[in-house]
JSON list of C-alpha atoms and ligand atoms in Angstrom, two decimals:
[
{"chain": "A", "resi": 15, "resn": "UNK", "atom": "CA", "xyz": [57.89, 54.27, 14.42]},
{"chain": "A", "resi": 16, "resn": "UNK", "atom": "CA", "xyz": [59.27, 57.19, 12.37]},
{"chain": "A", "resi": 17, "resn": "UNK", "atom": "CA", "xyz": [57.99, 55.54, 9.16]},
{"chain": "A", "resi": 18, "resn": "UNK", "atom": "CA", "xyz": [54.55, 54.94, 10.70]},
{"chain": "A", "resi": 19, "resn": "UNK", "atom": "CA", "xyz": [54.37, 58.58, 11.71]},
{"chain": "A", "resi": 20, "resn": "UNK", "atom": "CA", "xyz": [55.36, 59.89, 8.31]},
{"chain": "A", "resi": 21, "resn": "UNK", "atom": "CA", "xyz": [52.78, 57.52, 6.74]},
{"chain": "A", "resi": 22, "resn": "UNK", "atom": "CA", "xyz": [50.09, 59.00, 8.99]},
{"chain": "A", "resi": 23, "resn": "UNK", "atom": "CA", "xyz": [51.20, 62.55, 8.17]},
{"chain": "A", "resi": 24, "resn": "UNK", "atom": "CA", "xyz": [51.02, 61.77, 4.45]},
{"chain": "A", "resi": 25, "resn": "UNK", "atom": "CA", "xyz": [47.49, 60.38, 4.87]},
{"chain": "A", "resi": 26, "resn": "UNK", "atom": "CA", "xyz": [46.39, 63.54, 6.73]},
{"chain": "A", "resi": 27, "resn": "UNK", "atom": "CA", "xyz": [47.99, 65.71, 4.00]},
{"chain": "A", "resi": 28, "resn": "UNK", "atom": "CA", "xyz": [46.06, 63.77, 1.36]},
{"chain": "A", "resi": 29, "resn": "UNK", "atom": "CA", "xyz": [42.78, 64.18, 3.29]},
{"chain": "A", "resi": 30, "resn": "UNK", "atom": "CA", "xyz": [43.36, 67.92, 3.60]},
{"chain": "A", "resi": 31, "resn": "UNK", "atom": "CA", "xyz": [44.28, 68.23, -0.08]},
{"chain": "A", "resi": 32, "resn": "UNK", "atom": "CA", "xyz": [41.06, 66.38, -1.00]},
{"chain": "A", "resi": 33, "resn": "UNK", "atom": "CA", "xyz": [39.02, 68.72, 1.22]},
{"chain": "A", "resi": 34, "resn": "UNK", "atom": "CA", "xyz": [40.69, 71.79, -0.30]},
{"chain": "A", "resi": 35, "resn": "UNK", "atom": "CA", "xyz": [39.86, 70.48, -3.78]},
{"chain": "A", "resi": 36, "resn": "UNK", "atom": "CA", "xyz": [36.27, 70.06, -2.63]},
{"chain": "A", "resi": 37, "resn": "UNK", "atom": "CA", "xyz": [36.25, 73.69, -1.49]},
{"chain": "A", "resi": 38, "resn": "UNK", "atom": "CA", "xyz": [36.37, 72.93, 2.27]},
{"chain": "A", "resi": 39, "resn": "UNK", "atom": "CA", "xyz": [38.67, 75.46, 3.91]},
{"chain": "A", "resi": 40, "resn": "UNK", "atom": "CA", "xyz": [37.61, 75.40, 7.56]},
{"chain": "A", "resi": 41, "resn": "UNK", "atom": "CA", "xyz": [37.43, 72.56, 10.10]},
{"chain": "A", "resi": 42, "resn": "UNK", "atom": "CA", "xyz": [35.05, 72.61, 13.05]},
{"chain": "A", "resi": 43, "resn": "UNK", "atom": "CA", "xyz": [36.03, 70.48, 16.04]},
{"chain": "A", "resi": 44, "resn": "UNK", "atom": "CA", "xyz": [33.11, 69.20, 18.11]},
{"chain": "A", "resi": 45, "resn": "UNK", "atom": "CA", "xyz": [32.08, 69.28, 21.79]},
{"chain": "A", "resi": 46, "resn": "UNK", "atom": "CA", "xyz": [34.41, 71.57, 23.75]},
{"chain": "A", "resi": 47, "resn": "UNK", "atom": "CA", "xyz": [35.55, 73.10, 20.51]},
{"chain": "A", "resi": 48, "resn": "UNK", "atom": "CA", "xyz": [32.04, 73.73, 19.25]},
{"chain": "A", "resi": 49, "resn": "UNK", "atom": "CA", "xyz": [31.57, 75.98, 22.31]},
{"chain": "A", "resi": 50, "resn": "UNK", "atom": "CA", "xyz": [34.87, 77.72, 21.52]},
{"chain": "A", "resi": 51, "resn": "UNK", "atom": "CA", "xyz": [33.66, 78.22, 17.97]},
{"chain": "A", "resi": 52, "resn": "UNK", "atom": "CA", "xyz": [30.41, 79.78, 19.23]},
{"chain": "A", "resi": 53, "resn": "UNK", "atom": "CA", "xyz": [32.40, 82.12, 21.50]},
{"chain": "A", "resi": 54, "resn": "UNK", "atom": "CA", "xyz": [34.59, 83.15, 18.57]},
{"chain": "A", "resi": 55, "resn": "UNK", "atom": "CA", "xyz": [31.73, 83.63, 16.11]},
{"chain": "A", "resi": 56, "resn": "UNK", "atom": "CA", "xyz": [29.71, 85.64, 18.63]},
{"chain": "A", "resi": 57, "resn": "UNK", "atom": "CA", "xyz": [32.72, 87.87, 19.36]},
{"chain": "A", "resi": 58, "resn": "UNK", "atom": "CA", "xyz": [33.19, 88.46, 15.63]},
{"chain": "A", "resi": 59, "resn": "UNK", "atom": "CA", "xyz": [29.52, 89.39, 15.35]},
{"chain": "A", "resi": 60, "resn": "UNK", "atom": "CA", "xyz": [29.79, 91.66, 18.40]},
{"chain": "A", "resi": 61, "resn": "UNK", "atom": "CA", "xyz": [32.68, 93.50, 16.70]},
{"chain": "A", "resi": 62, "resn": "UNK", "atom": "CA", "xyz": [30.51, 94.02, 13.63]},
{"chain": "A", "resi": 63, "resn": "UNK", "atom": "CA", "xyz": [27.48, 95.25, 15.60]},
{"chain": "A", "resi": 64, "resn": "UNK", "atom": "CA", "xyz": [29.59, 97.68, 17.67]},
{"chain": "A", "resi": 65, "resn": "UNK", "atom": "CA", "xyz": [30.56, 99.42, 14.43]},
{"chain": "A", "resi": 66, "resn": "UNK", "atom": "CA", "xyz": [27.02, 99.37, 12.97]},
{"chain": "A", "resi": 67, "resn": "UNK", "atom": "CA", "xyz": [25.81, 102.60, 11.39]},
{"chain": "A", "resi": 68, "resn": "UNK", "atom": "CA", "xyz": [22.89, 101.12, 9.43]},
{"chain": "A", "resi": 69, "resn": "UNK", "atom": "CA", "xyz": [20.25, 103.35, 11.02]},
{"chain": "A", "resi": 70, "resn": "UNK", "atom": "CA", "xyz": [19.93, 106.74, 12.71]},
{"chain": "A", "resi": 71, "resn": "UNK", "atom": "CA", "xyz": [19.92, 105.22, 16.22]},
{"chain": "A", "resi": 72, "resn": "UNK", "atom": "CA", "xyz": [23.70, 104.89, 15.91]},
{"chain": "A", "resi": 73, "resn": "UNK", "atom": "CA", "xyz": [23.91, 108.70, 16.09]},
{"chain": "A", "resi": 74, "resn": "UNK", "atom": "CA", "xyz": [22.08, 108.99, 19.42]},
{"chain": "A", "resi": 75, "resn": "UNK", "atom": "CA", "xyz": [23.27, 105.88, 21.27]},
{"chain": "A", "resi": 76, "resn": "UNK", "atom": "CA", "xyz": [25.82, 105.99, 24.06]},
{"chain": "A", "resi": 77, "resn": "UNK", "atom": "CA", "xyz": [26.56, 102.27, 23.75]},
{"chain": "A", "resi": 78, "resn": "UNK", "atom": "CA", "xyz": [25.54, 99.40, 21.54]},
{"chain": "A", "resi": 79, "resn": "UNK", "atom": "CA", "xyz": [23.80, 96.72, 23.62]},
{"chain": "A", "resi": 80, "resn": "UNK", "atom": "CA", "xyz": [24.80, 93.53, 21.88]},
{"chain": "A", "resi": 81, "resn": "UNK", "atom": "CA", "xyz": [23.49, 91.10, 24.52]},
{"chain": "A", "resi": 82, "resn": "UNK", "atom": "CA", "xyz": [25.24, 88.87, 27.02]},
{"chain": "A", "resi": 83, "resn": "UNK", "atom": "CA", "xyz": [25.30, 85.43, 28.57]},
{"chain": "A", "resi": 84, "resn": "UNK", "atom": "CA", "xyz": [26.37, 81.93, 27.64]},
{"chain": "A", "resi": 85, "resn": "UNK", "atom": "CA", "xyz": [27.13, 81.64, 23.89]},
{"chain": "A", "resi": 86, "resn": "UNK", "atom": "CA", "xyz": [26.04, 78.00, 24.19]},
{"chain": "A", "resi": 87, "resn": "UNK", "atom": "CA", "xyz": [22.86, 78.71, 26.20]},
{"chain": "A", "resi": 88, "resn": "UNK", "atom": "CA", "xyz": [19.81, 76.47, 25.96]},
{"chain": "A", "resi": 89, "resn": "UNK", "atom": "CA", "xyz": [17.56, 79.44, 26.69]},
{"chain": "A", "resi": 90, "resn": "UNK", "atom": "CA", "xyz": [17.58, 82.80, 24.91]},
{"chain": "A", "resi": 91, "resn": "UNK", "atom": "CA", "xyz": [15.51, 85.74, 26.17]},
{"chain": "A", "resi": 92, "resn": "UNK", "atom": "CA", "xyz": [14.69, 88.42, 23.61]},
{"chain": "A", "resi": 93, "resn": "UNK", "atom": "CA", "xyz": [13.44, 91.85, 24.69]},
{"chain": "A", "resi": 94, "resn": "UNK", "atom": "CA", "xyz": [12.52, 94.95, 22.72]},
{"chain": "A", "resi": 95, "resn": "UNK", "atom": "CA", "xyz": [15.34, 97.48, 22.84]},
{"chain": "A", "resi": 96, "resn": "UNK", "atom": "CA", "xyz": [17.76, 98.98, 25.36]},
{"chain": "A", "resi": 97, "resn": "UNK", "atom": "CA", "xyz": [16.35, 101.63, 27.67]},
{"chain": "A", "resi": 98, "resn": "UNK", "atom": "CA", "xyz": [18.27, 104.46, 29.33]},
{"chain": "A", "resi": 99, "resn": "UNK", "atom": "CA", "xyz": [20.07, 102.26, 31.88]},
{"chain": "A", "resi": 100, "resn": "UNK", "atom": "CA", "xyz": [21.04, 99.70, 29.25]},
{"chain": "A", "resi": 101, "resn": "UNK", "atom": "CA", "xyz": [22.27, 102.38, 26.83]},
{"chain": "A", "resi": 102, "resn": "UNK", "atom": "CA", "xyz": [24.50, 103.80, 29.56]},
{"chain": "A", "resi": 103, "resn": "UNK", "atom": "CA", "xyz": [25.79, 100.41, 30.70]},
{"chain": "A", "resi": 104, "resn": "UNK", "atom": "CA", "xyz": [26.05, 98.74, 27.27]},
{"chain": "A", "resi": 105, "resn": "UNK", "atom": "CA", "xyz": [24.31, 95.71, 28.82]},
{"chain": "A", "resi": 106, "resn": "UNK", "atom": "CA", "xyz": [20.77, 94.34, 28.38]},
{"chain": "A", "resi": 107, "resn": "UNK", "atom": "CA", "xyz": [18.11, 94.41, 31.10]},
{"chain": "A", "resi": 108, "resn": "UNK", "atom": "CA", "xyz": [20.03, 96.12, 33.88]},
{"chain": "A", "resi": 109, "resn": "UNK", "atom": "CA", "xyz": [17.33, 98.61, 34.96]},
{"chain": "A", "resi": 110, "resn": "UNK", "atom": "CA", "xyz": [14.21, 97.92, 37.05]},
{"chain": "A", "resi": 111, "resn": "UNK", "atom": "CA", "xyz": [12.68, 95.58, 34.47]},
{"chain": "A", "resi": 112, "resn": "UNK", "atom": "CA", "xyz": [16.05, 93.85, 34.21]},
{"chain": "A", "resi": 113, "resn": "UNK", "atom": "CA", "xyz": [16.17, 93.25, 37.95]},
{"chain": "A", "resi": 114, "resn": "UNK", "atom": "CA", "xyz": [12.79, 91.55, 37.73]},
{"chain": "A", "resi": 115, "resn": "UNK", "atom": "CA", "xyz": [13.98, 89.48, 34.76]},
{"chain": "A", "resi": 116, "resn": "UNK", "atom": "CA", "xyz": [17.01, 88.39, 36.80]},
{"chain": "A", "resi": 117, "resn": "UNK", "atom": "CA", "xyz": [14.64, 87.33, 39.59]},
{"chain": "A", "resi": 118, "resn": "UNK", "atom": "CA", "xyz": [12.59, 85.29, 37.12]},
{"chain": "A", "resi": 119, "resn": "UNK", "atom": "CA", "xyz": [15.73, 83.62, 35.76]},
{"chain": "A", "resi": 120, "resn": "UNK", "atom": "CA", "xyz": [16.92, 82.82, 39.27]},
{"chain": "A", "resi": 121, "resn": "UNK", "atom": "CA", "xyz": [13.50, 81.42, 40.22]},
{"chain": "A", "resi": 122, "resn": "UNK", "atom": "CA", "xyz": [13.89, 79.03, 37.29]},
{"chain": "A", "resi": 123, "resn": "UNK", "atom": "CA", "xyz": [17.06, 77.71, 38.94]},
{"chain": "A", "resi": 124, "resn": "UNK", "atom": "CA", "xyz": [19.25, 79.51, 36.39]},
{"chain": "A", "resi": 125, "resn": "UNK", "atom": "CA", "xyz": [21.53, 82.54, 36.39]},
{"chain": "A", "resi": 126, "resn": "UNK", "atom": "CA", "xyz": [22.03, 85.31, 33.84]},
{"chain": "A", "resi": 127, "resn": "UNK", "atom": "CA", "xyz": [25.38, 83.73, 32.98]},
{"chain": "A", "resi": 128, "resn": "UNK", "atom": "CA", "xyz": [23.69, 80.43, 32.04]},
{"chain": "A", "resi": 129, "resn": "UNK", "atom": "CA", "xyz": [21.16, 81.96, 29.62]},
{"chain": "A", "resi": 130, "resn": "UNK", "atom": "CA", "xyz": [21.61, 84.52, 26.84]},
{"chain": "A", "resi": 131, "resn": "UNK", "atom": "CA", "xyz": [19.81, 87.86, 26.95]},
{"chain": "A", "resi": 132, "resn": "UNK", "atom": "CA", "xyz": [19.40, 89.97, 23.81]},
{"chain": "A", "resi": 133, "resn": "UNK", "atom": "CA", "xyz": [17.06, 92.49, 22.25]},
{"chain": "A", "resi": 134, "resn": "UNK", "atom": "CA", "xyz": [15.50, 93.00, 18.83]},
{"chain": "A", "resi": 135, "resn": "UNK", "atom": "CA", "xyz": [17.18, 96.42, 18.61]},
{"chain": "A", "resi": 136, "resn": "UNK", "atom": "CA", "xyz": [20.79, 96.83, 19.72]},
{"chain": "A", "resi": 137, "resn": "UNK", "atom": "CA", "xyz": [20.55, 100.62, 20.15]},
{"chain": "A", "resi": 138, "resn": "UNK", "atom": "CA", "xyz": [18.20, 102.68, 22.32]},
{"chain": "A", "resi": 139, "resn": "UNK", "atom": "CA", "xyz": [15.40, 104.55, 20.56]},
{"chain": "A", "resi": 140, "resn": "UNK", "atom": "CA", "xyz": [15.54, 108.15, 21.90]},
{"chain": "A", "resi": 141, "resn": "UNK", "atom": "CA", "xyz": [13.19, 108.76, 24.84]},
{"chain": "A", "resi": 142, "resn": "UNK", "atom": "CA", "xyz": [12.21, 105.07, 24.66]},
{"chain": "A", "resi": 143, "resn": "UNK", "atom": "CA", "xyz": [9.88, 105.70, 21.73]},
{"chain": "A", "resi": 144, "resn": "UNK", "atom": "CA", "xyz": [8.61, 102.70, 19.78]},
{"chain": "A", "resi": 145, "resn": "UNK", "atom": "CA", "xyz": [11.10, 101.23, 17.30]},
{"chain": "A", "resi": 146, "resn": "UNK", "atom": "CA", "xyz": [10.54, 102.22, 13.67]},
{"chain": "A", "resi": 147, "resn": "UNK", "atom": "CA", "xyz": [10.15, 99.74, 10.84]},
{"chain": "A", "resi": 148, "resn": "UNK", "atom": "CA", "xyz": [13.49, 100.71, 9.24]},
{"chain": "A", "resi": 149, "resn": "UNK", "atom": "CA", "xyz": [15.29, 100.26, 12.58]},
{"chain": "A", "resi": 150, "resn": "UNK", "atom": "CA", "xyz": [13.80, 96.79, 13.00]},
{"chain": "A", "resi": 151, "resn": "UNK", "atom": "CA", "xyz": [14.82, 95.89, 9.44]},
{"chain": "A", "resi": 152, "resn": "UNK", "atom": "CA", "xyz": [18.35, 97.17, 9.98]},
{"chain": "A", "resi": 153, "resn": "UNK", "atom": "CA", "xyz": [18.79, 95.17, 13.19]},
{"chain": "A", "resi": 154, "resn": "UNK", "atom": "CA", "xyz": [16.84, 91.97, 12.49]},
{"chain": "A", "resi": 155, "resn": "UNK", "atom": "CA", "xyz": [19.76, 90.18, 10.83]},
{"chain": "A", "resi": 156, "resn": "UNK", "atom": "CA", "xyz": [21.97, 90.57, 13.92]},
{"chain": "A", "resi": 157, "resn": "UNK", "atom": "CA", "xyz": [19.49, 88.77, 16.18]},
{"chain": "A", "resi": 158, "resn": "UNK", "atom": "CA", "xyz": [19.01, 86.04, 13.56]},
{"chain": "A", "resi": 159, "resn": "UNK", "atom": "CA", "xyz": [22.77, 85.50, 13.48]},
{"chain": "A", "resi": 160, "resn": "UNK", "atom": "CA", "xyz": [22.90, 85.41, 17.29]},
{"chain": "A", "resi": 161, "resn": "UNK", "atom": "CA", "xyz": [20.22, 82.71, 17.22]},
{"chain": "A", "resi": 162, "resn": "UNK", "atom": "CA", "xyz": [22.03, 80.78, 14.50]},
{"chain": "A", "resi": 163, "resn": "UNK", "atom": "CA", "xyz": [25.29, 80.82, 16.51]},
{"chain": "A", "resi": 164, "resn": "UNK", "atom": "CA", "xyz": [23.85, 80.12, 19.99]},
{"chain": "A", "resi": 165, "resn": "UNK", "atom": "CA", "xyz": [21.40, 77.45, 18.75]},
{"chain": "A", "resi": 166, "resn": "UNK", "atom": "CA", "xyz": [19.15, 77.74, 21.84]},
{"chain": "A", "resi": 167, "resn": "UNK", "atom": "CA", "xyz": [16.62, 75.01, 22.56]},
{"chain": "A", "resi": 168, "resn": "UNK", "atom": "CA", "xyz": [14.05, 77.61, 23.65]},
{"chain": "A", "resi": 169, "resn": "UNK", "atom": "CA", "xyz": [13.55, 81.29, 22.82]},
{"chain": "A", "resi": 170, "resn": "UNK", "atom": "CA", "xyz": [11.46, 83.33, 25.23]},
{"chain": "A", "resi": 171, "resn": "UNK", "atom": "CA", "xyz": [10.13, 86.54, 23.69]},
{"chain": "A", "resi": 172, "resn": "UNK", "atom": "CA", "xyz": [9.58, 89.22, 26.32]},
{"chain": "A", "resi": 173, "resn": "UNK", "atom": "CA", "xyz": [6.57, 91.35, 25.49]},
{"chain": "A", "resi": 174, "resn": "UNK", "atom": "CA", "xyz": [4.38, 92.29, 22.57]},
{"chain": "A", "resi": 175, "resn": "UNK", "atom": "CA", "xyz": [7.06, 93.80, 20.40]},
{"chain": "A", "resi": 176, "resn": "UNK", "atom": "CA", "xyz": [9.59, 90.92, 20.44]},
{"chain": "A", "resi": 177, "resn": "UNK", "atom": "CA", "xyz": [6.83, 88.32, 20.04]},
{"chain": "A", "resi": 178, "resn": "UNK", "atom": "CA", "xyz": [5.11, 90.12, 17.16]},
{"chain": "A", "resi": 179, "resn": "UNK", "atom": "CA", "xyz": [8.32, 90.98, 15.29]},
{"chain": "A", "resi": 180, "resn": "UNK", "atom": "CA", "xyz": [9.68, 87.43, 15.47]},
{"chain": "A", "resi": 181, "resn": "UNK", "atom": "CA", "xyz": [6.40, 85.64, 14.77]},
{"chain": "A", "resi": 182, "resn": "UNK", "atom": "CA", "xyz": [5.41, 88.25, 12.15]},
{"chain": "A", "resi": 183, "resn": "UNK", "atom": "CA", "xyz": [1.90, 88.61, 13.56]},
{"chain": "A", "resi": 184, "resn": "UNK", "atom": "CA", "xyz": [-0.06, 91.42, 15.18]},
{"chain": "A", "resi": 185, "resn": "UNK", "atom": "CA", "xyz": [-1.92, 89.30, 17.72]},
{"chain": "A", "resi": 186, "resn": "UNK", "atom": "CA", "xyz": [-1.87, 90.81, 21.24]},
{"chain": "A", "resi": 187, "resn": "UNK", "atom": "CA", "xyz": [0.60, 89.30, 23.69]},
{"chain": "A", "resi": 188, "resn": "UNK", "atom": "CA", "xyz": [-2.27, 88.28, 25.99]},
{"chain": "A", "resi": 189, "resn": "UNK", "atom": "CA", "xyz": [-3.38, 85.85, 23.26]},
{"chain": "A", "resi": 190, "resn": "UNK", "atom": "CA", "xyz": [0.09, 84.83, 22.09]},
{"chain": "A", "resi": 191, "resn": "UNK", "atom": "CA", "xyz": [1.58, 83.95, 25.48]},
{"chain": "A", "resi": 192, "resn": "UNK", "atom": "CA", "xyz": [1.41, 80.63, 27.23]},
{"chain": "A", "resi": 193, "resn": "UNK", "atom": "CA", "xyz": [2.11, 78.26, 24.36]},
{"chain": "A", "resi": 194, "resn": "UNK", "atom": "CA", "xyz": [5.05, 77.20, 22.28]},
{"chain": "A", "resi": 195, "resn": "UNK", "atom": "CA", "xyz": [5.36, 78.20, 18.63]},
{"chain": "A", "resi": 196, "resn": "UNK", "atom": "CA", "xyz": [7.85, 76.92, 16.12]},
{"chain": "A", "resi": 197, "resn": "UNK", "atom": "CA", "xyz": [10.57, 79.39, 15.23]},
{"chain": "A", "resi": 198, "resn": "UNK", "atom": "CA", "xyz": [12.97, 77.87, 12.69]},
{"chain": "A", "resi": 199, "resn": "UNK", "atom": "CA", "xyz": [12.71, 74.55, 14.54]},
{"chain": "A", "resi": 200, "resn": "UNK", "atom": "CA", "xyz": [13.27, 76.20, 17.93]},
{"chain": "A", "resi": 201, "resn": "UNK", "atom": "CA", "xyz": [10.58, 76.21, 20.62]},
{"chain": "A", "resi": 202, "resn": "UNK", "atom": "CA", "xyz": [9.36, 79.78, 20.98]},
{"chain": "A", "resi": 203, "resn": "UNK", "atom": "CA", "xyz": [7.46, 81.01, 24.04]},
{"chain": "A", "resi": 204, "resn": "UNK", "atom": "CA", "xyz": [6.03, 84.55, 24.14]},
{"chain": "A", "resi": 205, "resn": "UNK", "atom": "CA", "xyz": [5.35, 86.00, 27.57]},
{"chain": "A", "resi": 206, "resn": "UNK", "atom": "CA", "xyz": [4.68, 89.38, 29.19]},
{"chain": "A", "resi": 207, "resn": "UNK", "atom": "CA", "xyz": [7.54, 91.88, 29.36]},
{"chain": "A", "resi": 208, "resn": "UNK", "atom": "CA", "xyz": [8.99, 92.39, 32.87]},
{"chain": "A", "resi": 209, "resn": "UNK", "atom": "CA", "xyz": [8.31, 96.15, 32.54]},
{"chain": "A", "resi": 210, "resn": "UNK", "atom": "CA", "xyz": [4.62, 95.29, 32.12]},
{"chain": "A", "resi": 211, "resn": "UNK", "atom": "CA", "xyz": [4.81, 93.18, 35.29]},
{"chain": "A", "resi": 212, "resn": "UNK", "atom": "CA", "xyz": [6.17, 96.17, 37.22]},
{"chain": "A", "resi": 213, "resn": "UNK", "atom": "CA", "xyz": [2.90, 97.97, 36.46]},
{"chain": "A", "resi": 214, "resn": "UNK", "atom": "CA", "xyz": [0.58, 94.93, 36.47]},
{"chain": "A", "resi": 215, "resn": "UNK", "atom": "CA", "xyz": [1.51, 92.46, 39.17]},
{"chain": "A", "resi": 216, "resn": "UNK", "atom": "CA", "xyz": [-1.40, 90.19, 38.18]},
{"chain": "A", "resi": 217, "resn": "UNK", "atom": "CA", "xyz": [0.73, 89.30, 35.12]},
{"chain": "A", "resi": 218, "resn": "UNK", "atom": "CA", "xyz": [3.30, 87.54, 37.30]},
{"chain": "A", "resi": 219, "resn": "UNK", "atom": "CA", "xyz": [1.29, 84.36, 37.75]},
{"chain": "A", "resi": 220, "resn": "UNK", "atom": "CA", "xyz": [0.82, 83.72, 34.00]},
{"chain": "A", "resi": 221, "resn": "UNK", "atom": "CA", "xyz": [4.50, 84.53, 33.41]},
{"chain": "A", "resi": 222, "resn": "UNK", "atom": "CA", "xyz": [5.47, 81.94, 36.00]},
{"chain": "A", "resi": 223, "resn": "UNK", "atom": "CA", "xyz": [3.18, 79.41, 34.26]},
{"chain": "A", "resi": 224, "resn": "UNK", "atom": "CA", "xyz": [5.03, 80.17, 31.01]},
{"chain": "A", "resi": 225, "resn": "UNK", "atom": "CA", "xyz": [8.43, 79.78, 32.71]},
{"chain": "A", "resi": 226, "resn": "UNK", "atom": "CA", "xyz": [7.36, 76.40, 34.12]},
{"chain": "A", "resi": 227, "resn": "UNK", "atom": "CA", "xyz": [6.60, 75.22, 30.58]},
{"chain": "A", "resi": 228, "resn": "UNK", "atom": "CA", "xyz": [10.06, 76.35, 29.50]},
{"chain": "A", "resi": 229, "resn": "UNK", "atom": "CA", "xyz": [11.65, 74.61, 32.51]},
{"chain": "A", "resi": 230, "resn": "UNK", "atom": "CA", "xyz": [9.79, 71.45, 31.63]},
{"chain": "A", "resi": 231, "resn": "UNK", "atom": "CA", "xyz": [11.01, 71.67, 28.04]},
{"chain": "A", "resi": 232, "resn": "UNK", "atom": "CA", "xyz": [14.60, 72.12, 29.23]},
{"chain": "A", "resi": 233, "resn": "UNK", "atom": "CA", "xyz": [14.38, 69.35, 31.84]},
{"chain": "A", "resi": 234, "resn": "UNK", "atom": "CA", "xyz": [14.88, 71.82, 34.71]},
{"chain": "A", "resi": 235, "resn": "UNK", "atom": "CA", "xyz": [13.59, 70.86, 38.13]},
{"chain": "A", "resi": 236, "resn": "UNK", "atom": "CA", "xyz": [10.43, 72.68, 39.09]},
{"chain": "A", "resi": 237, "resn": "UNK", "atom": "CA", "xyz": [10.41, 73.51, 42.77]},
{"chain": "A", "resi": 238, "resn": "UNK", "atom": "CA", "xyz": [6.81, 74.66, 42.95]},
{"chain": "A", "resi": 239, "resn": "UNK", "atom": "CA", "xyz": [7.45, 76.87, 45.95]},
{"chain": "A", "resi": 240, "resn": "UNK", "atom": "CA", "xyz": [9.54, 79.16, 43.71]},
{"chain": "A", "resi": 241, "resn": "UNK", "atom": "CA", "xyz": [7.94, 81.91, 41.71]},
{"chain": "A", "resi": 242, "resn": "UNK", "atom": "CA", "xyz": [8.97, 85.22, 40.25]},
{"chain": "A", "resi": 243, "resn": "UNK", "atom": "CA", "xyz": [6.85, 87.44, 42.50]},
{"chain": "B", "resi": 286, "resn": "URA", "atom": "N1", "xyz": [13.58, 96.50, 28.02]},
{"chain": "B", "resi": 286, "resn": "URA", "atom": "C1", "xyz": [13.95, 95.74, 26.97]},
{"chain": "B", "resi": 286, "resn": "URA", "atom": "O1", "xyz": [13.12, 95.31, 26.18]},
{"chain": "B", "resi": 286, "resn": "URA", "atom": "N2", "xyz": [15.25, 95.47, 26.85]},
{"chain": "B", "resi": 286, "resn": "URA", "atom": "C2", "xyz": [16.19, 95.88, 27.70]},
{"chain": "B", "resi": 286, "resn": "URA", "atom": "O2", "xyz": [17.37, 95.55, 27.51]},
{"chain": "B", "resi": 286, "resn": "URA", "atom": "C3", "xyz": [15.76, 96.67, 28.79]},
{"chain": "B", "resi": 286, "resn": "URA", "atom": "C4", "xyz": [14.47, 96.97, 28.93]}
]
């Protein structure tokens, strides 16, 4: 028994030595551990973003809004940038538009904890002005790394800005929404921003149509009596 064990240990040592010689210095365990790895990588990224000083928004922010939810989520929502409420709370979509987004998520049979919610910009533009090109460029890499870590099956872009920045187009959201695009092999659905729905309730029906397509893609049950209105 002792000999068998030491034989096994020697084999493992040899395997590790071979890997080290090949330049492999990290092992990823699968399933439960792949989730743990996502949690760890996302926390490392959060630490980096919290210290970010790449653009002038870092001087006026109260809090960085990194994003929140399940690091292993199938569905990632991407908004524009934190507003006043989000800047104060350090959390995405917690104001009026956020409450409507939560309602939409719940109507899909999900919770905020089961999806991931992020923004293109992690800091609030003062007085909610439109993001500047250099701010988008400074922040873009963080969202890309969030996407790479979370590996969502579907990304839902909320509003003109998120959809146009990620798809690199200037087509209006009214023409972009309602169909899936390919985003680095991930299904990408643009839809109206919840803040737009607060001012234009006729947008709720098309948004619900878009959410039903996402639910279908994710194999979620569609109870047709639900809606986000
Ligand atoms: N609007 C956004 O685009 N993002 C938020 O986090 C809040 C409002």
